[in-house]
């Protein structure tokens, strides 16, 4: 469940990133014979052909105009370079944050959910055993995997999902199995005791299964997930602003090319 949610979020984020980076835009330069430019929003090649060339013998006024053109050229180039660095920095940040989220999801599952799933696996094997000694070994393993106390339900908790109550049930099962090991296998008491133990284990498995979803949505996990999503959305906003700034420089440059050709 946790892996599915995480992979889905990463998939959506990857689509957003690829759309922002590799969204090619075709443009027609006015007065350039209908020539189409197809350039990535990241790999910008600024065309400064609108800057008039300085020819020998031109008047001082034209040289002054060309000087202003060079200043404007340097200004646009500096702005585009700054936006490019800002955009790439933000992109690297969001990729690092996504990787951090994947690692944290894995660690959270391995430390809180997986032990309970493993305990359920031991219960499934224990109820099929006909040996009280083997069942006792499985119960001891289950006891190590279930938290000693606490309740994962943080709103209206019940004893059914209380880990402390589960340990009390495990203690009762252990005592009963120790008594059963002293009984003859062909006795009615042995068979009745084994049947009761299987019923207790089945109820314990049901309690653990009901507690697992609440472990996913514990208060701590909800808060951390909210912070993580908020930071990612903030980074996406910064990326969008950086892209908009780059596009503004592209528009200015394209307009000047058209005016110069006209």
Coordinates of C-alpha atoms in Angstrom, one line a residue, residues 77-182:
X77 CA 22.5 36.8 -21.9
X78 CA 23.1 37.4 -18.2
X79 CA 19.4 37.1 -17.4
X80 CA 19.1 33.8 -19.4
X81 CA 22.2 32.4 -17.7
X82 CA 20.9 33.2 -14.2
X83 CA 17.5 31.7 -15.0
X84 CA 19.1 28.5 -16.4
X85 CA 21.2 28.1 -13.3
X86 CA 18.2 28.7 -11.0
X87 CA 16.1 26.2 -13.0
X88 CA 18.7 23.5 -12.9
X89 CA 19.3 24.0 -9.2
X90 CA 15.6 23.7 -8.4
X91 CA 15.3 20.6 -10.6
X92 CA 18.2 18.9 -8.8
X93 CA 16.6 19.8 -5.5
X94 CA 13.3 18.2 -6.4
X95 CA 14.9 15.0 -7.7
X96 CA 16.9 14.8 -4.4
X97 CA 13.8 15.3 -2.4
X98 CA 12.0 12.5 -4.3
X99 CA 14.8 10.1 -3.7
X100 CA 14.8 11.1 0.0
X101 CA 11.0 10.4 0.1
X102 CA 11.6 6.9 -1.4
X103 CA 14.3 6.1 1.1
X104 CA 12.2 7.3 4.0
X105 CA 9.2 5.3 2.8
X106 CA 11.3 2.2 2.6
X107 CA 12.8 2.7 6.1
X108 CA 9.3 3.4 7.5
X109 CA 7.9 0.2 6.0
X110 CA 10.8 -1.9 7.1
X111 CA 10.7 -0.7 10.7
X112 CA 7.0 -0.5 11.4
X113 CA 4.9 -2.4 8.9
X114 CA 7.1 -5.3 7.8
X115 CA 7.5 -6.8 11.3
X116 CA 3.7 -7.0 11.7
X117 CA 3.4 -8.6 8.3
X118 CA 6.1 -11.1 9.2
X119 CA 4.3 -11.9 12.5
X120 CA 1.1 -12.7 10.5
X121 CA 3.2 -15.0 8.4
X122 CA 4.4 -16.9 11.5
X123 CA 0.8 -17.1 12.7
X124 CA -0.3 -18.6 9.4
X125 CA 2.4 -21.3 9.7
X126 CA 1.8 -21.9 13.4
X127 CA -1.9 -22.7 13.0
X128 CA -1.1 -25.5 10.5
X129 CA 1.4 -27.2 12.9
X130 CA 0.4 -30.3 14.9
X131 CA 3.3 -30.0 17.3
X132 CA 2.9 -27.8 20.4
X133 CA 6.7 -27.4 20.6
X134 CA 6.9 -26.1 17.1
X135 CA 3.9 -23.8 17.7
X136 CA 5.6 -22.4 20.8
X137 CA 8.8 -21.6 18.8
X138 CA 6.6 -19.6 16.3
X139 CA 4.8 -17.8 19.1
X140 CA 8.2 -16.7 20.5
X141 CA 9.1 -15.3 17.1
X142 CA 5.8 -13.5 16.9
X143 CA 6.4 -12.0 20.4
X144 CA 9.6 -10.4 19.2
X145 CA 7.9 -8.8 16.1
X146 CA 4.9 -7.3 17.7
X147 CA 5.5 -4.0 19.6
X148 CA 5.4 -4.4 23.4
X149 CA 2.9 -1.6 23.9
X150 CA 1.0 1.3 22.3
X151 CA -2.0 1.6 19.9
X152 CA -1.6 2.6 16.3
X153 CA -5.1 4.1 16.3
X154 CA -4.7 7.7 17.4
X155 CA -8.4 8.6 17.1
X156 CA -10.8 6.4 19.1
X157 CA -8.5 3.5 19.8
X158 CA -9.9 0.1 20.9
X159 CA -8.4 -2.8 22.9
X160 CA -8.5 -4.9 19.7
X161 CA -5.6 -2.9 18.2
X162 CA -3.7 -2.5 21.4
X163 CA -0.3 -4.1 21.2
X164 CA -0.1 -4.5 25.0
X165 CA -3.3 -6.7 24.9
X166 CA -1.8 -8.7 22.1
X167 CA 1.2 -9.5 24.2
X168 CA -1.1 -10.7 27.0
X169 CA -2.8 -13.0 24.5
X170 CA 0.7 -14.3 23.5
X171 CA 1.6 -15.0 27.1
X172 CA -1.6 -17.0 27.6
X173 CA -0.9 -19.0 24.4
X174 CA 2.7 -19.7 25.6
X175 CA 1.4 -21.0 29.0
X176 CA -1.2 -23.2 27.3
X177 CA 1.3 -24.7 24.9
X178 CA 3.7 -25.5 27.7
X179 CA 0.9 -27.4 29.4
X180 CA -0.2 -29.2 26.2
X181 CA 3.4 -30.5 25.6
X182 CA 2.9 -32.6 28.8

